[in-house]
Amino acid sequence: MNIGVERSGRNNPSAIILLLSVLTGFSALAGLVTVKPPVYDGGIRNPMKGFIPHLVEVQRPRSSQVMDYVTLVRHAIKWCDIENDVSDGTDKIKAYCDREWAGLAERNIKVIPRVYLQWSSPKWAKSDKGWWTCWPADMKTGDWESEQFKERVRGLVKKLGECWDNDPRVAWVQMAIMGAWGEHHAPGFTPEMEKVFGDAFMAAFRNKKVTVRRPEQFKDYVFGVNADCWNDRNHWWYDGTASAKKFHRLIMTKRRQMTCPIEGEIAYGYPPERQWFAGVTPNDTLSNPEVLERHIDSLRYFGCCALGWINKYRPTNDLIRAGASLTQKTWGYRYELDSVRYSASAMRGGAVDVEVNLHNTGSSPFYAKWPVVAALLDPGTRKAVHRWEFGTDIRSWIPGEDWHLTNNVYAVAAPQISFRGAFAVPTGLREGKYILALGVLDPAGMRPTLRFATGNYFNGGWNPIGYFTVGERVLGSPGLDDVKFDDPNADWSLRYEVKVGDVSR
């Protein structure tokens, strides 16, 4: 006999179905609960996606600086500041990063670093003071092709890998170095230099992803994209240029967005065709309906996870705020829970079964392997008293593919992601009532920081699902009708941990 009970409440709109299997030798302890958590309507300030300011904008923000969705910063680093002589070691890089990145872990912010040798150039600078170089003292300024330059690139990139490849403060790394702003033009890469840089970065970064500016280059390497002119018509499907075709092919045939970040910046204030594509200002991008539609299309079409410059928007009206929220919901990953099915109770030493079904409704996957856990929370303190890790790999939670610009739908819909765990209840756990919750942990400190897109949320990073009883007697309904939830995007308490001073991390 199966008994179905459906409940709902003002504070908990989840649909809860209690299935009690009454068979010989079974009791209510065999009950399974299926929960369909409500979707959170707004954007969530989740790790390694979103609006990207420069590091200085976060360190010394203006009074009007918007931080609603910021978990990433860009940091352009002068080569001479971290290596001014070939004898300089990793300790100099480590000390520089520890100083410049102080306090970011406590704010749950990670860095996208780039190293550059020249800022702008006489070609683009508006004045003599509008560009500068920062070559090491023992190298010749402007020497982009010598054997010494090649060896120094190999040596520096190796040091960067030793410092950054396991540093939890680093989200991913922009290749940079070559050309103005480190943006791979003036000068660009010869085939020989492509191999020098490609081999060096592939060898140095086994764990962190690497992005390059020009997707038509480095075709023999698996790098992501840093499109510093996201609104340049040459990058898009509207144009038949070779550059556009190669960018299109990288996404549509190699599915690069499924393995590496596709990021960049919207370059406002340039030629009129760019203004048509992305608007005149960040506020225009987010509030002009036609421009916003093109912007959202571009994020889905190319699997974008983060952009800079657009972060300078000012939320002066509801349209801008809504556009910012829609943008945050669209780019990167977004995990909406379809259902969670779990054992309503278990004896100490017994087993609890948890099955999760979800969809990634965003534009890209998550690019790091972070633990996904189920936890038992104390109902009073909301602190985890025990947790179990699922065997799922979060990197495989992919979104849809091949965005259709006319129908606004993916040709290949996002697959349903399903995973489960059969966990043992510790024999030393006290009997009583707990809250079963889900969380995704940052390995740096093993704290929950990545949230599912549901209104079932507790400050501290946990997504509560329902009550769970340890013991022989089931204690009340599994529904969280008496629980008041928190706003996930209003939680500023999340953080990760970093051991400053340990270059290997």
XYZ file of C-alpha atoms in Angstrom:
505
model
C 0.000 0.000 0.000
C 1.371 3.459 -0.931
C 0.205 6.585 0.824
C 0.777 9.952 -0.899
C 0.571 13.124 1.152
C 1.060 16.518 -0.537
C 1.846 19.564 1.558
C 2.604 23.196 0.917
C 3.077 26.256 3.101
C 3.507 29.982 2.889
C 7.153 29.817 3.923
C 7.809 26.606 2.017
C 6.136 26.257 -1.376
C 7.942 22.925 -1.953
C 5.700 20.062 -2.976
C 6.396 17.175 -0.617
C 5.196 13.664 -1.302
C 5.643 11.094 1.422
C 5.729 7.516 0.221
C 5.466 4.919 3.019
C 5.988 1.353 1.899
C 4.133 -0.920 4.323
C 5.400 -4.435 3.666
C 6.256 -7.450 5.824
C 9.353 -6.571 7.843
C 9.155 -2.888 6.886
C 8.049 0.108 8.897
C 7.796 3.830 8.432
C 11.623 3.900 8.535
C 11.524 2.715 4.929
C 9.710 5.922 3.929
C 10.990 8.008 1.053
C 10.322 11.715 0.619
C 10.305 13.495 -2.711
C 10.835 17.254 -2.556
C 10.474 19.697 -5.432
C 12.218 22.840 -4.195
C 10.964 26.207 -5.488
C 13.132 27.969 -8.054
C 14.852 31.167 -6.901
C 13.822 33.854 -9.368
C 16.861 36.132 -9.164
C 20.532 35.926 -10.009
C 22.847 34.433 -7.398
C 26.347 35.633 -6.563
C 27.924 32.230 -7.200
C 31.659 31.483 -7.522
C 33.640 31.838 -10.755
C 30.954 33.444 -12.902
C 29.439 36.862 -13.460
C 30.441 40.514 -13.654
C 34.232 41.045 -13.532
C 35.660 44.311 -12.164
C 39.368 45.065 -11.967
C 41.085 44.234 -8.704
C 41.489 47.909 -7.856
C 37.732 48.414 -8.164
C 37.232 45.862 -5.401
C 40.141 46.998 -3.241
C 39.205 50.668 -3.377
C 35.598 50.799 -4.554
C 33.807 54.038 -5.234
C 30.696 54.748 -3.243
C 28.530 53.739 -6.210
C 30.440 50.516 -6.995
C 28.040 47.618 -7.684
C 29.009 44.322 -6.051
C 25.673 42.495 -6.284
C 27.062 39.573 -8.300
C 30.862 39.909 -8.084
C 32.902 36.790 -7.290
C 35.676 37.408 -9.838
C 38.252 40.161 -10.385
C 40.759 40.747 -13.156
C 44.318 41.566 -12.166
C 46.804 42.882 -14.749
C 50.328 42.330 -13.368
C 53.511 43.990 -14.606
C 56.163 41.398 -15.426
C 58.857 43.501 -13.715
C 56.853 43.537 -10.470
C 57.058 39.776 -10.064
C 60.337 39.081 -11.889
C 62.827 41.850 -12.602
C 65.806 39.548 -13.000
C 66.151 35.949 -14.128
C 67.377 35.058 -10.622
C 64.092 36.107 -9.006
C 62.280 33.058 -7.684
C 58.738 31.997 -6.917
C 59.007 33.551 -3.464
C 58.803 37.001 -5.079
C 55.646 36.076 -7.008
C 54.125 34.520 -3.905
C 54.826 37.572 -1.752
C 53.359 39.885 -4.405
C 50.154 37.850 -4.679
C 49.770 37.503 -0.917
C 50.010 41.281 -0.608
C 47.802 42.237 -3.556
C 45.142 39.560 -2.994
C 44.839 39.982 0.756
C 41.239 39.787 1.971
C 39.742 38.266 -1.205
C 39.191 34.819 0.318
C 37.151 36.363 3.120
C 34.900 37.947 0.491
C 34.611 34.753 -1.595
C 36.286 36.472 -4.560
C 38.743 34.783 -6.918
C 41.260 36.277 -9.343
C 41.781 36.051 -13.108
C 45.432 37.161 -13.404
C 47.301 38.238 -16.499
C 50.957 39.277 -16.834
C 51.843 41.983 -19.341
C 55.001 43.583 -20.726
C 53.472 46.620 -22.402
C 50.393 48.680 -21.600
C 48.789 50.050 -24.764
C 51.179 51.301 -27.486
C 51.937 54.507 -29.390
C 49.477 53.286 -32.028
C 46.497 53.433 -29.659
C 47.569 55.804 -26.910
C 45.888 59.212 -26.832
C 49.010 60.805 -25.353
C 52.689 60.022 -24.728
C 51.776 59.094 -21.173
C 48.990 56.769 -22.284
C 51.246 53.767 -22.675
C 54.246 52.255 -20.919
C 56.399 49.143 -20.765
C 57.455 47.048 -17.799
C 60.162 44.721 -19.029
C 62.577 43.120 -16.548
C 65.808 45.068 -16.051
C 67.942 42.298 -17.574
C 65.916 42.113 -20.809
C 65.798 44.397 -23.839
C 62.545 46.361 -24.058
C 60.562 45.456 -27.168
C 62.515 42.278 -27.890
C 59.629 39.933 -28.667
C 61.422 37.275 -30.749
C 64.927 36.550 -29.404
C 65.998 33.256 -27.870
C 66.382 35.051 -24.555
C 62.728 36.159 -24.724
C 61.558 32.623 -25.487
C 63.538 31.182 -22.597
C 62.330 33.845 -20.213
C 58.710 33.179 -21.216
C 59.206 29.465 -20.538
C 60.867 30.229 -17.215
C 58.285 32.733 -15.998
C 55.298 30.613 -17.015
C 56.818 27.648 -15.144
C 57.102 29.832 -12.024
C 53.542 31.076 -12.451
C 52.336 27.488 -12.631
C 54.182 26.617 -9.428
C 52.517 29.557 -7.689
C 49.044 29.603 -9.232
C 48.099 26.130 -10.417
C 46.976 25.084 -6.933
C 46.221 28.510 -5.488
C 42.513 28.614 -4.528
C 42.467 32.367 -5.079
C 42.995 31.859 -8.827
C 39.874 31.127 -10.885
C 41.704 30.704 -14.196
C 44.649 32.365 -15.971
C 44.739 34.638 -19.000
C 47.764 33.808 -21.165
C 48.487 37.488 -21.928
C 52.211 38.584 -21.943
C 52.473 39.072 -25.709
C 51.538 42.422 -27.263
C 49.798 45.569 -26.060
C 47.910 45.010 -22.772
C 48.991 41.383 -23.090
C 46.167 41.063 -25.620
C 48.136 39.313 -28.340
C 48.345 42.138 -30.865
C 51.070 44.650 -31.749
C 52.840 42.264 -31.906
C 50.873 39.072 -32.290
C 52.025 35.472 -32.437
C 54.097 33.826 -35.124
C 53.562 30.063 -35.473
C 56.815 29.505 -33.590
C 55.776 31.721 -30.695
C 52.369 30.039 -30.578
C 54.162 26.781 -29.851
C 56.468 28.354 -27.268
C 53.545 29.858 -25.359
C 51.172 26.942 -25.898
C 53.641 24.323 -24.673
C 54.676 26.457 -21.696
C 51.130 27.127 -20.468
C 49.941 23.557 -21.034
C 52.866 22.221 -19.005
C 52.528 24.786 -16.199
C 48.760 24.652 -15.672
C 47.412 21.167 -15.136
C 44.610 22.255 -12.810
C 43.749 25.829 -13.779
C 42.187 26.684 -17.123
C 43.936 29.095 -19.490
C 42.229 31.600 -21.811
C 43.669 33.261 -24.928
C 42.496 36.321 -26.813
C 42.309 34.949 -30.355
C 40.371 31.693 -30.705
C 41.691 31.129 -34.225
C 45.158 30.637 -32.713
C 46.379 27.781 -30.521
C 44.210 25.314 -32.420
C 46.405 22.450 -31.205
C 45.779 23.356 -27.557
C 42.707 23.204 -25.351
C 42.444 26.805 -24.152
C 39.429 28.964 -23.425
C 38.742 32.429 -24.828
C 39.290 35.906 -23.431
C 37.401 38.057 -25.945
C 38.458 41.579 -24.962
C 36.018 43.064 -27.504
C 32.930 40.967 -26.852
C 30.897 43.511 -28.832
C 33.200 43.426 -31.888
C 31.158 42.377 -34.915
C 34.118 40.327 -36.213
C 33.523 37.824 -33.420
C 29.920 37.097 -34.234
C 27.560 35.180 -36.457
C 26.466 38.407 -38.162
C 29.782 38.614 -40.015
C 31.375 36.295 -42.566
C 34.999 37.114 -41.762
C 37.574 34.415 -41.137
C 37.823 35.456 -37.488
C 34.088 35.075 -36.970
C 34.030 31.687 -38.667
C 36.858 30.392 -36.496
C 35.250 31.686 -33.305
C 31.982 30.077 -34.383
C 33.723 26.788 -35.141
C 35.480 26.731 -31.769
C 32.119 26.832 -30.015
C 29.775 25.037 -32.369
C 31.992 22.125 -33.444
C 34.632 21.768 -30.730
C 32.222 22.560 -27.872
C 35.037 24.491 -26.200
C 32.608 26.170 -23.792
C 32.010 22.754 -22.215
C 35.625 22.426 -21.093
C 37.099 25.935 -20.816
C 35.908 29.427 -19.808
C 34.602 31.729 -22.529
C 35.001 35.201 -21.021
C 36.107 38.730 -21.835
C 34.854 42.290 -21.719
C 32.428 44.525 -23.573
C 34.485 47.368 -25.025
C 32.185 50.374 -24.747
C 32.946 53.658 -26.484
C 34.286 52.238 -29.734
C 32.887 52.289 -33.310
C 29.124 52.652 -33.886
C 28.591 49.028 -34.910
C 29.649 47.995 -31.417
C 27.199 50.432 -29.903
C 24.470 48.803 -31.979
C 25.432 45.368 -30.719
C 25.896 45.973 -26.978
C 24.711 49.496 -26.368
C 26.511 52.716 -25.500
C 26.947 52.039 -21.775
C 26.503 49.128 -19.356
C 23.189 50.634 -18.267
C 22.070 50.690 -21.904
C 23.026 47.015 -22.317
C 20.955 45.992 -19.321
C 17.899 48.218 -19.799
C 17.362 48.625 -23.565
C 15.121 45.656 -24.507
C 16.563 45.137 -28.012
C 20.157 45.435 -26.833
C 19.531 43.213 -23.812
C 18.084 40.508 -26.065
C 21.216 40.540 -28.258
C 23.386 40.500 -25.132
C 21.587 37.472 -23.671
C 21.699 35.730 -27.064
C 25.477 36.205 -27.212
C 25.951 34.691 -23.754
C 23.968 31.588 -24.647
C 25.251 31.252 -28.206
C 28.906 31.214 -27.141
C 28.586 29.721 -23.663
C 29.932 32.803 -21.897
C 30.548 32.586 -18.151
C 31.781 36.095 -17.260
C 32.415 39.590 -18.681
C 34.096 42.766 -17.547
C 33.393 46.448 -18.172
C 29.653 45.738 -18.054
C 30.186 45.536 -14.275
C 30.222 49.347 -14.252
C 26.442 49.503 -14.515
C 24.544 51.599 -11.983
C 21.241 50.144 -10.691
C 19.323 53.410 -10.863
C 16.000 51.857 -11.907
C 14.117 48.563 -11.964
C 14.882 47.887 -15.636
C 18.645 47.945 -15.021
C 18.338 45.781 -11.929
C 16.193 43.275 -13.819
C 18.689 43.203 -16.705
C 21.573 42.580 -14.311
C 19.669 39.754 -12.620
C 18.747 38.173 -15.971
C 22.373 38.398 -17.082
C 23.569 36.711 -13.895
C 20.971 33.958 -14.349
C 22.064 33.423 -17.959
C 25.838 33.319 -18.104
C 27.837 30.580 -16.479
C 26.131 27.719 -14.684
C 22.766 27.740 -12.901
C 21.565 24.578 -11.207
C 17.803 24.328 -10.737
C 16.680 21.391 -8.618
C 13.893 19.329 -10.200
C 13.503 16.986 -7.250
C 15.317 15.441 -4.326
C 14.220 12.012 -3.085
C 15.550 10.804 0.244
C 14.935 8.455 3.133
C 12.709 10.112 5.704
C 14.516 8.437 8.614
C 17.037 5.800 9.592
C 18.454 4.109 12.642
C 21.987 4.818 13.818
C 24.217 2.519 11.805
C 21.509 2.265 9.154
C 21.434 3.723 5.653
C 20.011 6.867 4.104
C 19.403 7.088 0.370
C 19.509 10.476 -1.396
C 18.756 11.008 -5.088
C 19.063 14.424 -6.776
C 17.671 15.486 -10.160
C 18.513 18.871 -11.657
C 19.062 20.894 -14.826
C 21.783 23.390 -15.671
C 19.693 26.261 -17.066
C 22.720 28.522 -17.554
C 25.143 28.854 -20.477
C 28.189 26.863 -19.385
C 29.344 24.206 -16.934
C 31.402 24.732 -13.802
C 35.067 24.159 -14.638
C 36.488 22.804 -11.367
C 35.853 19.534 -9.565
C 34.247 20.572 -6.279
C 32.672 18.131 -3.812
C 28.870 17.852 -3.811
C 27.520 16.791 -0.422
C 24.411 15.971 1.561
C 24.520 17.119 5.172
C 22.538 16.795 8.364
C 22.014 20.195 9.974
C 21.115 20.913 13.564
C 17.645 22.528 13.291
C 18.483 25.077 15.975
C 21.959 26.223 14.954
C 21.697 25.255 11.246
C 25.260 23.952 11.507
C 26.274 20.697 9.826
C 26.758 17.843 12.273
C 27.551 15.285 9.592
C 27.901 15.219 5.829
C 28.345 12.705 3.032
C 29.908 13.228 -0.402
C 28.230 12.145 -3.626
C 30.295 10.523 -6.359
C 29.100 12.972 -9.026
C 31.489 15.210 -10.989
C 30.007 18.721 -11.102
C 31.967 19.480 -14.269
C 29.672 17.100 -16.157
C 26.522 19.094 -15.323
C 26.300 20.663 -18.754
C 23.770 23.169 -20.138
C 21.994 23.079 -23.476
C 23.873 23.457 -26.759
C 23.436 25.253 -30.096
C 21.358 28.280 -29.134
C 18.759 29.163 -31.769
C 18.696 32.944 -32.238
C 15.188 33.080 -33.650
C 13.368 30.636 -31.417
C 15.418 31.443 -28.297
C 15.883 27.793 -27.419
C 18.734 25.287 -27.437
C 18.670 22.811 -30.308
C 20.085 20.289 -27.847
C 18.253 20.745 -24.571
C 20.092 20.635 -21.280
C 20.086 17.030 -20.060
C 18.619 16.108 -16.711
C 21.442 15.464 -14.267
C 20.748 12.648 -11.824
C 22.968 11.303 -9.066
C 22.426 9.462 -5.820
C 24.207 8.231 -2.757
C 23.540 5.448 -0.243
C 25.093 6.714 2.978
C 25.671 5.147 6.383
C 24.301 6.964 9.427
C 27.079 7.240 12.050
C 26.522 5.069 15.094
C 27.630 7.905 17.342
C 25.100 10.406 16.026
C 22.454 11.347 18.594
C 18.894 10.328 17.898
C 16.508 13.102 16.983
C 15.389 15.458 14.248
C 17.755 17.006 11.674
C 17.444 18.954 8.436
C 18.802 17.274 5.317
C 20.581 19.838 3.109
C 22.647 19.952 -0.075
C 25.839 21.884 -0.615
C 28.758 22.316 -3.012
C 32.042 22.836 -1.182
C 35.021 24.940 -2.158
C 37.947 22.521 -1.608
C 39.826 25.421 -0.020
C 38.397 25.064 3.462
C 35.595 22.649 2.490
C 32.873 25.252 3.084
C 29.652 25.410 1.011
C 29.870 28.443 -1.290
C 28.177 27.406 -4.562
C 24.398 27.512 -4.220
C 21.618 25.771 -6.108
C 19.032 28.106 -7.653
C 16.312 27.495 -5.087
C 14.571 29.611 -2.494
C 15.260 26.900 0.095
C 18.401 28.495 1.503
C 20.161 29.018 4.823
C 22.889 31.625 5.293
C 26.197 29.807 5.271
C 25.757 28.136 1.885
C 23.328 25.275 2.586
C 20.198 24.443 0.567
C 17.816 22.679 3.018
C 15.573 19.949 1.615
C 13.512 18.495 4.449
C 13.492 17.052 7.958
C 15.237 13.746 8.634
C 14.882 11.603 11.755
C 17.634 9.524 13.319
C 16.033 6.896 15.538
C 13.186 4.415 15.753
C 10.325 6.927 15.966
C 9.688 9.366 13.106
C 9.463 12.869 14.564
C 6.793 14.780 12.681
C 6.370 15.671 9.019
C 9.438 15.997 6.744
C 8.099 19.264 5.312
C 9.908 22.483 6.245
C 6.651 24.414 6.689
C 7.823 25.949 9.962
C 11.161 27.128 8.579
C 11.995 30.670 7.493
C 14.503 30.725 4.652
C 17.188 33.288 3.825
C 17.819 35.131 0.553
C 20.807 33.397 -1.138
C 22.008 36.541 -2.859
C 21.871 38.558 0.360
C 24.327 36.248 2.124
C 27.710 37.984 2.420
C 29.128 35.467 4.893
C 30.527 32.972 2.369
C 34.278 32.554 2.130
C 37.025 30.090 1.371
C 40.390 29.529 3.026
C 43.918 30.056 1.784
C 47.180 29.325 3.537
C 49.160 32.511 2.905
C 52.867 31.911 2.605
C 52.674 28.411 1.143
C 53.633 28.684 -2.514
C 52.575 25.111 -3.271
C 49.136 25.466 -1.629
